[in-house]
Amino acid sequence: MATPEFILRLREKIGHDPLWLIGVTAYVEDGAGRVLFGRRADTGEWALVYGINEPGEEPADTVVREVREETGVDCVPMALAGVTAARHETVYANGDRCQYLDLLFCCRLREGGAAVPRVADDESLEVGWFSPDDPPAPLAASTVERMGIIRRFRAGADAGDARALFRCTEAEGAR
């Protein structure tokens, strides 16, 4: 997976110092209720599709781009389900340090768009549709957490409260 050009330019100036980056995750469902997963080339784990927001790019557009780039599937973001900050810093093999803010989107297939997943770049080893009750294994810990957010978001939506979920360590009652 290639490092985005804007990060390479930043790294020329800051070296391996920590970067705070915006990431997006796509929970994409097909008409049968199956969820799109990819087996990541970097870890071998299965995960929801995710990627980094480019400067000035709308996060929902990032979701559409990342899903298409990684799986060949065309999706439409329907709702922002969760906003979470990574609790840990990611340190890459080259020493680069990052921490991520993740925006989790619920998506559906785009009408008339590509719906058959395929490995479309070097970030994935396999891609496919799976039942949310029987996801592929091994499943990345971040995806386990995000699947829990989706379940809680859907329960709220079913009860008439479809607000995005978030953590708040300073206040009780945060959703």
PDB file of C-alpha atoms in Angstrom:
ATOM      1  CA  MET A   1       0.000   0.000   0.000  1.00  0.00           C
ATOM      2  CA  ALA A   2       1.473   3.276  -1.089  1.00  0.00           C
ATOM      3  CA  THR A   3       1.847   6.129   1.365  1.00  0.00           C
ATOM      4  CA  PRO A   4      -0.173   9.139   0.173  1.00  0.00           C
ATOM      5  CA  GLU A   5       1.900  11.918  -1.369  1.00  0.00           C
ATOM      6  CA  PHE A   6       0.780  14.514   1.196  1.00  0.00           C
ATOM      7  CA  ILE A   7       2.130  12.329   4.014  1.00  0.00           C
ATOM      8  CA  LEU A   8       5.457  11.845   2.238  1.00  0.00           C
ATOM      9  CA  ARG A   9       5.773  15.645   1.953  1.00  0.00           C
ATOM     10  CA  LEU A  10       4.941  16.081   5.636  1.00  0.00           C
ATOM     11  CA  ARG A  11       7.424  13.387   6.619  1.00  0.00           C
ATOM     12  CA  GLU A  12      10.193  15.317   4.804  1.00  0.00           C
ATOM     13  CA  LYS A  13       9.586  18.127   7.297  1.00  0.00           C
ATOM     14  CA  ILE A  14       8.734  16.294  10.524  1.00  0.00           C
ATOM     15  CA  GLY A  15      10.515  12.979  10.194  1.00  0.00           C
ATOM     16  CA  HIS A  16       8.906  10.234  12.286  1.00  0.00           C
ATOM     17  CA  ASP A  17       7.084  12.601  14.679  1.00  0.00           C
ATOM     18  CA  PRO A  18       3.444  11.695  15.356  1.00  0.00           C
ATOM     19  CA  LEU A  19       0.809  12.655  12.791  1.00  0.00           C
ATOM     20  CA  TRP A  20      -2.879  13.006  13.615  1.00  0.00           C
ATOM     21  CA  LEU A  21      -4.782  11.699  10.591  1.00  0.00           C
ATOM     22  CA  ILE A  22      -8.427  11.368   9.628  1.00  0.00           C
ATOM     23  CA  GLY A  23      -9.441   7.892   8.570  1.00  0.00           C
ATOM     24  CA  VAL A  24     -12.718   6.554   7.254  1.00  0.00           C
ATOM     25  CA  THR A  25     -14.235   3.093   7.524  1.00  0.00           C
ATOM     26  CA  ALA A  26     -16.982   1.709   5.297  1.00  0.00           C
ATOM     27  CA  TYR A  27     -19.585  -0.731   6.569  1.00  0.00           C
ATOM     28  CA  VAL A  28     -21.042  -1.690   3.174  1.00  0.00           C
ATOM     29  CA  GLU A  29     -24.128  -3.905   2.974  1.00  0.00           C
ATOM     30  CA  ASP A  30     -25.558  -5.528  -0.115  1.00  0.00           C
ATOM     31  CA  GLY A  31     -29.263  -6.201  -0.721  1.00  0.00           C
ATOM     32  CA  ALA A  32     -29.028  -9.537   1.099  1.00  0.00           C
ATOM     33  CA  GLY A  33     -27.644  -7.932   4.277  1.00  0.00           C
ATOM     34  CA  ARG A  34     -24.115  -9.231   3.718  1.00  0.00           C
ATOM     35  CA  VAL A  35     -21.143  -7.037   4.639  1.00  0.00           C
ATOM     36  CA  LEU A  36     -18.092  -6.291   2.506  1.00  0.00           C
ATOM     37  CA  PHE A  37     -14.764  -7.370   4.044  1.00  0.00           C
ATOM     38  CA  GLY A  38     -11.208  -7.464   2.755  1.00  0.00           C
ATOM     39  CA  ARG A  39      -8.270  -9.539   3.964  1.00  0.00           C
ATOM     40  CA  ARG A  40      -5.460  -7.031   4.420  1.00  0.00           C
ATOM     41  CA  ALA A  41      -2.082  -7.645   2.823  1.00  0.00           C
ATOM     42  CA  ASP A  42      -0.226  -5.979   5.706  1.00  0.00           C
ATOM     43  CA  THR A  43      -1.683  -8.086   8.548  1.00  0.00           C
ATOM     44  CA  GLY A  44      -3.474 -11.021   6.905  1.00  0.00           C
ATOM     45  CA  GLU A  45      -6.551 -10.135   8.958  1.00  0.00           C
ATOM     46  CA  TRP A  46     -10.021  -9.520   7.587  1.00  0.00           C
ATOM     47  CA  ALA A  47     -11.379  -6.003   8.061  1.00  0.00           C
ATOM     48  CA  LEU A  48     -13.961  -3.528   6.937  1.00  0.00           C
ATOM     49  CA  VAL A  49     -12.627  -1.286   4.164  1.00  0.00           C
ATOM     50  CA  TYR A  50     -10.809   1.760   5.525  1.00  0.00           C
ATOM     51  CA  GLY A  51      -8.383   4.430   4.409  1.00  0.00           C
ATOM     52  CA  ILE A  52      -6.976   7.905   4.913  1.00  0.00           C
ATOM     53  CA  ASN A  53      -8.804  11.109   4.068  1.00  0.00           C
ATOM     54  CA  GLU A  54      -6.851  13.272   1.589  1.00  0.00           C
ATOM     55  CA  PRO A  55      -6.514  17.009   2.407  1.00  0.00           C
ATOM     56  CA  GLY A  56      -9.678  18.849   1.362  1.00  0.00           C
ATOM     57  CA  GLU A  57     -11.512  15.624   0.456  1.00  0.00           C
ATOM     58  CA  GLU A  58     -14.982  15.148   1.896  1.00  0.00           C
ATOM     59  CA  PRO A  59     -14.922  12.096   4.202  1.00  0.00           C
ATOM     60  CA  ALA A  60     -17.928  10.529   2.444  1.00  0.00           C
ATOM     61  CA  ASP A  61     -16.046  10.862  -0.865  1.00  0.00           C
ATOM     62  CA  THR A  62     -13.060   9.159   0.766  1.00  0.00           C
ATOM     63  CA  VAL A  63     -15.314   6.219   1.677  1.00  0.00           C
ATOM     64  CA  VAL A  64     -16.532   5.877  -1.920  1.00  0.00           C
ATOM     65  CA  ARG A  65     -12.968   6.141  -3.268  1.00  0.00           C
ATOM     66  CA  GLU A  66     -11.457   3.654  -0.808  1.00  0.00           C
ATOM     67  CA  VAL A  67     -14.168   1.036  -1.350  1.00  0.00           C
ATOM     68  CA  ARG A  68     -13.783   1.319  -5.134  1.00  0.00           C
ATOM     69  CA  GLU A  69      -9.953   1.299  -4.983  1.00  0.00           C
ATOM     70  CA  GLU A  70      -9.730  -1.715  -2.684  1.00  0.00           C
ATOM     71  CA  THR A  71     -12.684  -3.863  -3.799  1.00  0.00           C
ATOM     72  CA  GLY A  72     -14.009  -2.530  -7.125  1.00  0.00           C
ATOM     73  CA  VAL A  73     -17.443  -2.110  -5.491  1.00  0.00           C
ATOM     74  CA  ASP A  74     -19.477   1.092  -5.903  1.00  0.00           C
ATOM     75  CA  CYS A  75     -21.138   2.270  -2.695  1.00  0.00           C
ATOM     76  CA  VAL A  76     -23.173   5.177  -1.371  1.00  0.00           C
ATOM     77  CA  PRO A  77     -22.631   6.440   2.194  1.00  0.00           C
ATOM     78  CA  MET A  78     -25.982   6.642   3.990  1.00  0.00           C
ATOM     79  CA  ALA A  79     -25.151   7.580   7.588  1.00  0.00           C
ATOM     80  CA  LEU A  80     -22.280   8.480   9.859  1.00  0.00           C
ATOM     81  CA  ALA A  81     -22.434   5.737  12.497  1.00  0.00           C
ATOM     82  CA  GLY A  82     -19.436   6.504  14.681  1.00  0.00           C
ATOM     83  CA  VAL A  83     -16.629   8.932  15.461  1.00  0.00           C
ATOM     84  CA  THR A  84     -13.729   7.505  17.471  1.00  0.00           C
ATOM     85  CA  ALA A  85     -10.131   8.398  18.208  1.00  0.00           C
ATOM     86  CA  ALA A  86      -7.602   5.597  18.296  1.00  0.00           C
ATOM     87  CA  ARG A  87      -6.530   4.975  21.867  1.00  0.00           C
ATOM     88  CA  HIS A  88      -3.037   4.073  20.799  1.00  0.00           C
ATOM     89  CA  GLU A  89      -0.369   5.345  18.490  1.00  0.00           C
ATOM     90  CA  THR A  90       0.457   3.281  15.405  1.00  0.00           C
ATOM     91  CA  VAL A  91       4.177   2.883  14.774  1.00  0.00           C
ATOM     92  CA  TYR A  92       5.079   1.613  11.322  1.00  0.00           C
ATOM     93  CA  ALA A  93       8.134  -0.514  10.474  1.00  0.00           C
ATOM     94  CA  ASN A  94      10.002   2.546   9.149  1.00  0.00           C
ATOM     95  CA  GLY A  95       9.464   4.395  12.464  1.00  0.00           C
ATOM     96  CA  ASP A  96       6.639   6.690  11.302  1.00  0.00           C
ATOM     97  CA  ARG A  97       4.153   7.385  14.093  1.00  0.00           C
ATOM     98  CA  CYS A  98       0.445   8.145  13.590  1.00  0.00           C
ATOM     99  CA  GLN A  99      -2.780   8.335  15.512  1.00  0.00           C
ATOM    100  CA  TYR A 100      -6.150   8.217  13.773  1.00  0.00           C
ATOM    101  CA  LEU A 101      -9.595   9.747  14.101  1.00  0.00           C
ATOM    102  CA  ASP A 102     -11.988   7.278  12.466  1.00  0.00           C
ATOM    103  CA  LEU A 103     -15.297   8.193  10.839  1.00  0.00           C
ATOM    104  CA  LEU A 104     -17.408   5.055  10.428  1.00  0.00           C
ATOM    105  CA  PHE A 105     -19.996   5.203   7.635  1.00  0.00           C
ATOM    106  CA  CYS A 106     -22.931   2.875   6.929  1.00  0.00           C
ATOM    107  CA  CYS A 107     -23.103   2.371   3.165  1.00  0.00           C
ATOM    108  CA  ARG A 108     -25.234   0.573   0.620  1.00  0.00           C
ATOM    109  CA  LEU A 109     -24.473  -0.528  -2.908  1.00  0.00           C
ATOM    110  CA  ARG A 110     -24.833   2.190  -5.545  1.00  0.00           C
ATOM    111  CA  GLU A 111     -27.771   1.402  -7.803  1.00  0.00           C
ATOM    112  CA  GLY A 112     -26.433   0.253 -11.165  1.00  0.00           C
ATOM    113  CA  GLY A 113     -22.850   0.227  -9.842  1.00  0.00           C
ATOM    114  CA  ALA A 114     -20.331  -2.589  -9.522  1.00  0.00           C
ATOM    115  CA  ALA A 115     -21.421  -5.081  -6.849  1.00  0.00           C
ATOM    116  CA  VAL A 116     -19.061  -8.015  -7.385  1.00  0.00           C
ATOM    117  CA  PRO A 117     -15.994  -7.536  -5.188  1.00  0.00           C
ATOM    118  CA  ARG A 118     -12.514  -8.164  -6.557  1.00  0.00           C
ATOM    119  CA  VAL A 119      -9.023  -7.498  -5.286  1.00  0.00           C
ATOM    120  CA  ALA A 120      -8.471  -4.113  -6.891  1.00  0.00           C
ATOM    121  CA  ASP A 121      -5.145  -2.996  -5.378  1.00  0.00           C
ATOM    122  CA  ASP A 122      -2.163  -4.237  -3.382  1.00  0.00           C
ATOM    123  CA  GLU A 123      -3.802  -3.558   0.016  1.00  0.00           C
ATOM    124  CA  SER A 124      -6.007  -6.661  -0.087  1.00  0.00           C
ATOM    125  CA  LEU A 125      -5.341 -10.370  -0.512  1.00  0.00           C
ATOM    126  CA  GLU A 126      -9.033 -11.312  -0.758  1.00  0.00           C
ATOM    127  CA  VAL A 127     -12.365  -9.489  -0.674  1.00  0.00           C
ATOM    128  CA  GLY A 128     -15.920 -10.711  -0.341  1.00  0.00           C
ATOM    129  CA  TRP A 129     -19.412 -10.487   1.099  1.00  0.00           C
ATOM    130  CA  PHE A 130     -20.076 -12.179   4.449  1.00  0.00           C
ATOM    131  CA  SER A 131     -22.933 -12.437   6.902  1.00  0.00           C
ATOM    132  CA  PRO A 132     -22.424  -9.942   9.748  1.00  0.00           C
ATOM    133  CA  ASP A 133     -23.266 -12.847  12.098  1.00  0.00           C
ATOM    134  CA  ASP A 134     -20.557 -15.042  10.570  1.00  0.00           C
ATOM    135  CA  PRO A 135     -17.667 -12.772   9.540  1.00  0.00           C
ATOM    136  CA  PRO A 136     -14.413 -14.158   8.164  1.00  0.00           C
ATOM    137  CA  ALA A 137     -11.517 -14.958  10.492  1.00  0.00           C
ATOM    138  CA  PRO A 138      -9.179 -13.756  11.711  1.00  0.00           C
ATOM    139  CA  LEU A 139     -11.003 -10.460  12.133  1.00  0.00           C
ATOM    140  CA  ALA A 140      -8.955  -7.332  12.958  1.00  0.00           C
ATOM    141  CA  ALA A 141      -9.537  -5.973  16.480  1.00  0.00           C
ATOM    142  CA  SER A 142     -10.438  -2.568  15.013  1.00  0.00           C
ATOM    143  CA  THR A 143     -13.154  -4.218  12.916  1.00  0.00           C
ATOM    144  CA  VAL A 144     -14.527  -6.100  15.939  1.00  0.00           C
ATOM    145  CA  GLU A 145     -14.832  -2.727  17.708  1.00  0.00           C
ATOM    146  CA  ARG A 146     -16.429  -1.082  14.663  1.00  0.00           C
ATOM    147  CA  MET A 147     -18.922  -3.925  14.245  1.00  0.00           C
ATOM    148  CA  GLY A 148     -19.988  -3.270  17.847  1.00  0.00           C
ATOM    149  CA  ILE A 149     -20.461   0.410  17.021  1.00  0.00           C
ATOM    150  CA  ILE A 150     -22.618  -0.573  14.037  1.00  0.00           C
ATOM    151  CA  ARG A 151     -24.789  -2.827  16.232  1.00  0.00           C
ATOM    152  CA  ARG A 152     -25.299  -0.027  18.783  1.00  0.00           C
ATOM    153  CA  PHE A 153     -25.936   2.550  16.038  1.00  0.00           C
ATOM    154  CA  ARG A 154     -28.550   0.296  14.429  1.00  0.00           C
ATOM    155  CA  ALA A 155     -30.253  -0.345  17.774  1.00  0.00           C
ATOM    156  CA  GLY A 156     -30.488   3.419  18.274  1.00  0.00           C
ATOM    157  CA  ALA A 157     -31.771   3.945  14.736  1.00  0.00           C
ATOM    158  CA  ASP A 158     -34.402   1.237  15.243  1.00  0.00           C
ATOM    159  CA  ALA A 159     -35.505   3.127  18.368  1.00  0.00           C
ATOM    160  CA  GLY A 160     -35.741   6.377  16.382  1.00  0.00           C
ATOM    161  CA  ASP A 161     -32.338   7.799  17.377  1.00  0.00           C
ATOM    162  CA  ALA A 162     -29.902   7.563  14.451  1.00  0.00           C
ATOM    163  CA  ARG A 163     -27.156   9.830  15.783  1.00  0.00           C
ATOM    164  CA  ALA A 164     -23.511   8.881  15.341  1.00  0.00           C
ATOM    165  CA  LEU A 165     -21.928   7.139  18.327  1.00  0.00           C
ATOM    166  CA  PHE A 166     -18.904   8.600  20.069  1.00  0.00           C
ATOM    167  CA  ARG A 167     -16.967   8.302  23.314  1.00  0.00           C
ATOM    168  CA  CYS A 168     -16.810  11.129  25.818  1.00  0.00           C
ATOM    169  CA  THR A 169     -14.544  10.690  28.798  1.00  0.00           C
ATOM    170  CA  GLU A 170     -15.589  14.050  30.279  1.00  0.00           C
ATOM    171  CA  ALA A 171     -19.347  13.554  30.380  1.00  0.00           C
ATOM    172  CA  GLU A 172     -21.816  10.832  31.176  1.00  0.00           C
ATOM    173  CA  GLY A 173     -24.512   9.894  28.726  1.00  0.00           C
ATOM    174  CA  ALA A 174     -22.483  10.327  25.544  1.00  0.00           C
ATOM    175  CA  ARG A 175     -23.685   8.185  22.708  1.00  0.00           C
TER     176      ARG A 175
END
